[in-house]
């Protein structure tokens, strides 16, 4: 698992909770320490709620700042910051380290898999899996088949998802795939509505929850994702679609500039208390 932020922590919880050993890599030692504590707390919660098996062994969790420690991995999942050049660099290095035929997975929110395939040694080993947040609570993910994803990689990805207790919905490639092509645009528009003074964040979300039956409104979802990640994802979508509707709105940019990223910093569109992320 490469990247020990919100998603790297949550996917590690999912994996060790299903008995799979994880080597978790990050460039930031503090992020790794936070992730180790996060995995322990998330695992307690997930077990209590029956979201991961209550019985059975917990997989070993090793944390490291050395990417070379993934050398014997049977599957590699990257969940580093949503910046395409950074992902390309990390995937290139990872694909050079592991044995040919090892499954490579990008957990990108929006960068097309075929674009990332240019960076790896064997494009046929790469697929996308867009895990939802938190992955140990939501048991469905998008499995993205890039034009160059090989059958063996898709089969390995299906087997991995099964071992993690996840249903994979298989979709084609493109900026934002299915969920984020729609969701990120919706979040951007919801933020614009707040900025325009049409409704406050609680009212926007109450409308989606009450009128449309969504369990969480777009702005609480944005706080859960992390507004920094929302802005990065919107930029990826804007650049790759040419659609100005994805241009991150001023309110989102202001919040990110102020360090109000949502749950992970305690404040975004809403105030947040303690969290397990
Ligand atoms: P985050 O900012 O919480 O964590 C990113 C981590 O990557 C940080 O700990 C950072 O130190 C690390 N990192 C940066 N460069 C690195 C490198 N070269 N090697 C190793 N680690 C490195 O971000 P996140 O929310 O966990 O998102 C990670 C990925 O998952 C992004 O692509 C994002 O779009 C995607 N994603 C996020 C969500 C969500 O709800 N947050 C959901 C699905 C997918």
XYZ file of C-alpha atoms and ligand atoms in Angstrom:
321
model
C 0.000 0.000 0.000
C 1.666 3.244 -1.113
C 0.387 6.414 0.575
C -0.649 6.444 4.237
C -3.256 9.208 4.167
C -7.028 8.900 4.497
C -7.345 6.126 1.898
C -4.088 4.294 2.523
C -5.065 4.018 6.184
C -8.617 2.877 5.406
C -7.569 0.316 2.772
C -4.924 -1.034 5.173
C -7.642 -1.467 7.819
C -9.756 -3.349 5.297
C -6.852 -5.617 4.335
C -5.499 -6.473 7.787
C -9.084 -6.905 8.987
C -9.442 -9.636 6.355
C -6.201 -11.277 7.466
C -3.988 -9.956 4.657
C -0.496 -8.674 5.504
C 0.221 -5.074 4.460
C 3.416 -3.142 3.850
C 2.370 0.506 4.092
C 4.739 3.036 2.500
C 4.801 6.817 2.811
C 7.445 9.514 2.427
C 6.238 11.057 5.694
C 7.111 9.144 8.903
C 4.498 11.115 10.876
C 1.805 10.021 8.400
C 2.853 6.391 8.931
C 2.662 6.731 12.725
C -0.765 8.356 12.442
C -1.851 5.598 10.050
C -0.783 2.840 12.456
C -2.902 4.368 15.218
C -5.707 4.989 12.705
C -5.744 1.370 11.536
C -5.984 0.132 15.141
C -8.909 2.473 15.908
C -10.699 1.763 12.615
C -10.274 -1.972 13.078
C -11.917 -1.851 16.515
C -14.845 0.085 15.046
C -15.178 -2.099 11.942
C -15.109 -5.303 14.043
C -17.647 -3.920 16.491
C -19.970 -3.085 13.592
C -19.374 -6.450 11.885
C -17.930 -4.685 8.817
C -14.844 -6.930 8.798
C -14.806 -10.538 10.080
C -15.007 -10.616 13.890
C -13.087 -13.903 14.040
C -9.804 -14.869 12.423
C -6.272 -13.539 12.423
C -5.415 -9.906 11.768
C -2.908 -9.355 8.975
C 0.485 -7.971 9.923
C 1.003 -4.248 9.292
C 4.522 -3.056 8.483
C 5.107 0.678 7.983
C 8.096 1.991 6.079
C 9.478 5.027 4.264
C 11.393 2.788 1.804
C 9.478 1.967 -1.361
C 11.906 -0.918 -1.996
C 10.171 -2.787 0.856
C 7.301 -3.637 -1.550
C 9.615 -5.890 -3.567
C 7.880 -9.146 -2.562
C 4.310 -7.803 -2.697
C 1.696 -9.836 -4.562
C -0.397 -6.719 -5.227
C 0.504 -3.018 -5.066
C -2.109 -0.322 -4.452
C -1.107 3.311 -4.821
C -3.089 5.928 -2.904
C -0.761 8.930 -2.951
C -1.915 12.523 -3.359
C -4.104 13.151 -6.452
C -1.384 14.779 -8.560
C -0.887 12.998 -11.891
C 2.921 13.518 -12.178
C 3.428 12.236 -8.611
C 1.317 9.162 -9.297
C 3.248 8.505 -12.520
C 6.548 8.695 -10.631
C 5.367 6.373 -7.839
C 3.837 3.831 -10.225
C 6.950 3.844 -12.422
C 9.170 3.104 -9.422
C 6.800 0.467 -8.049
C 6.504 -1.365 -11.367
C 10.297 -1.506 -11.636
C 10.553 -3.094 -8.176
C 8.000 -5.917 -8.306
C 8.019 -9.127 -10.340
C 6.397 -9.008 -13.807
C 2.751 -10.018 -13.570
C 2.304 -8.452 -10.105
C -1.024 -6.628 -9.900
C -0.653 -2.837 -9.873
C -3.665 -0.844 -8.729
C -4.266 2.885 -8.775
C -6.836 4.182 -6.300
C -6.962 7.484 -8.179
C -10.146 9.536 -7.973
C -9.998 10.864 -11.484
C -6.779 10.277 -13.480
C -7.560 7.912 -16.383
C -5.896 4.500 -15.996
C -4.583 4.576 -19.557
C -2.762 7.845 -18.823
C -1.083 6.198 -15.815
C -0.303 3.091 -17.881
C 2.228 5.195 -19.840
C 4.349 5.411 -16.678
C 4.580 1.714 -15.809
C 6.856 -0.946 -17.279
C 4.000 -3.339 -18.110
C 0.718 -1.491 -18.794
C -1.114 -4.838 -18.817
C -0.442 -5.232 -15.057
C -2.304 -2.002 -14.170
C -5.992 -1.560 -13.298
C -7.913 1.037 -11.320
C -9.817 0.282 -8.145
C -11.688 3.284 -6.816
C -12.338 2.320 -3.202
C -14.952 4.397 -1.419
C -14.234 6.230 1.821
C -14.203 4.684 4.385
C -13.344 1.433 2.574
C -13.848 -0.756 5.643
C -17.456 0.503 5.883
C -18.481 0.676 2.209
C -18.239 -2.686 0.518
C -18.479 -1.642 -3.123
C -15.712 -0.225 -5.313
C -15.370 0.707 -8.981
C -13.028 -1.684 -10.819
C -11.672 0.212 -13.802
C -10.530 -1.607 -16.904
C -8.096 0.546 -18.849
C -7.769 -0.141 -22.579
C -4.407 -1.808 -21.890
C -5.356 -3.614 -18.630
C -4.656 -7.330 -19.125
C -7.021 -10.189 -18.342
C -4.615 -11.585 -15.735
C -4.560 -8.237 -13.907
C -8.362 -7.987 -13.980
C -8.644 -11.545 -12.651
C -6.138 -10.729 -9.888
C -8.060 -7.552 -9.040
C -11.337 -9.474 -8.812
C -9.655 -12.022 -6.511
C -8.215 -9.226 -4.351
C -11.613 -7.537 -4.054
C -13.173 -10.868 -3.077
C -10.497 -11.418 -0.406
C -11.318 -7.932 0.910
C -15.066 -8.633 0.997
C -15.694 -5.989 -1.679
C -18.042 -6.034 -4.648
C -16.349 -4.582 -7.713
C -18.476 -2.786 -10.273
C -16.571 -3.049 -13.540
C -16.480 0.151 -15.543
C -14.525 1.596 -18.444
C -11.821 4.250 -18.359
C -12.164 8.047 -18.490
C -11.610 11.073 -16.224
C -13.387 10.438 -12.900
C -14.774 7.077 -14.149
C -18.444 6.931 -13.039
C -18.695 8.130 -9.442
C -16.316 11.080 -9.468
C -17.280 12.375 -12.903
C -20.680 13.060 -11.319
C -19.868 13.498 -7.614
C -17.052 16.065 -7.938
C -19.175 18.222 -10.203
C -22.036 17.988 -7.709
C -19.786 19.016 -4.806
C -18.464 21.979 -6.808
C -22.013 23.108 -7.607
C -23.111 22.633 -3.974
C -20.219 24.873 -2.856
C -21.220 27.483 -5.461
C -24.775 27.433 -4.095
C -23.411 28.202 -0.613
C -21.161 30.960 -2.004
C -24.117 32.470 -3.871
C -26.058 32.667 -0.584
C -28.861 30.450 -1.883
C -28.604 27.958 0.990
C -26.255 27.220 3.874
C -24.294 23.908 3.919
C -26.735 22.225 6.320
C -29.704 23.123 4.084
C -27.972 21.917 0.900
C -27.257 18.564 2.524
C -30.701 18.346 4.168
C -32.269 18.755 0.706
C -30.242 15.871 -0.744
C -30.906 13.672 2.270
C -34.594 14.462 2.693
C -35.683 15.013 -0.906
C -33.479 12.476 -2.686
C -32.881 9.907 0.042
C -29.082 10.276 -0.041
C -27.591 9.046 3.242
C -25.018 11.869 3.199
C -25.305 15.224 1.422
C -22.641 16.515 -1.003
C -20.946 18.890 1.427
C -20.628 16.388 4.294
C -19.279 13.989 1.651
C -16.764 16.640 0.567
C -15.617 17.071 4.192
C -15.216 13.291 4.469
C -13.179 13.079 1.245
C -10.977 16.068 2.176
C -11.436 19.429 0.426
C -7.769 19.402 -0.666
C -8.428 16.141 -2.497
C -11.689 17.501 -3.948
C -9.821 20.489 -5.428
C -7.059 18.237 -6.832
C -9.670 15.910 -8.362
C -11.642 18.811 -9.859
C -8.413 20.104 -11.456
C -7.704 16.675 -12.956
C -11.256 16.591 -14.353
C -11.115 20.189 -15.615
C -7.816 19.608 -17.429
C -8.879 16.323 -19.010
C -12.456 17.165 -20.018
C -12.084 20.861 -20.887
C -15.400 21.314 -19.069
C -15.420 24.602 -17.110
C -18.032 23.193 -14.720
C -15.178 21.321 -13.033
C -13.153 24.505 -12.362
C -12.829 24.458 -8.543
C -14.996 27.285 -7.206
C -13.591 30.149 -5.127
C -15.152 28.943 -1.868
C -13.442 25.535 -2.158
C -10.123 27.221 -2.991
C -10.489 29.621 -0.035
C -11.167 26.780 2.388
C -8.157 24.829 1.168
C -5.956 27.961 1.366
C -7.147 28.425 4.976
C -6.225 24.814 5.825
C -9.858 23.835 6.375
C -9.772 20.444 4.633
C -12.802 18.880 6.344
C -12.734 15.970 8.783
C -8.989 15.508 8.672
C -8.347 19.025 10.014
C -11.530 19.367 12.096
C -13.247 21.973 9.915
C -14.519 22.211 6.336
C -18.101 23.061 5.462
C -18.944 21.723 8.936
C -17.143 21.486 12.289
C -15.901 17.989 13.214
C -14.903 16.450 16.532
C -12.561 13.439 16.946
C -12.284 10.983 14.044
C -10.740 7.600 13.354
C -9.101 8.654 10.103
P -4.168 12.136 1.637
O -3.713 13.518 1.324
O -4.913 11.880 2.900
O -2.877 11.133 1.642
C -1.938 11.093 0.621
C -0.654 10.485 1.199
O 0.270 10.266 0.128
C 0.060 11.402 2.215
O 0.244 10.717 3.453
C 1.393 11.701 1.538
O 2.479 11.840 2.464
C 1.564 10.473 0.671
N 2.550 10.627 -0.395
C 2.790 11.711 -1.173
N 3.808 11.448 -2.012
C 4.204 10.165 -1.782
C 5.202 9.303 -2.333
N 6.008 9.730 -3.311
N 5.326 8.061 -1.830
C 4.540 7.614 -0.833
N 3.578 8.385 -0.261
C 3.412 9.635 -0.740
O -4.990 11.643 0.371
P -6.167 10.545 0.302
O -7.452 11.219 0.552
O -5.761 9.349 1.079
O -6.121 10.217 -1.252
C -5.168 9.322 -1.798
C -5.636 8.901 -3.177
O -6.891 8.220 -3.080
C -5.854 10.080 -4.133
O -5.546 9.675 -5.435
C -7.336 10.333 -3.989
O -7.865 11.017 -5.090
C -7.867 8.909 -3.867
N -9.172 8.736 -3.218
C -9.519 9.512 -2.159
C -10.756 9.305 -1.542
C -11.179 10.114 -0.339
O -12.370 10.069 0.017
N -10.291 10.830 0.318
C -11.616 8.306 -2.009
C -11.208 7.499 -3.089
C -9.981 7.748 -3.693
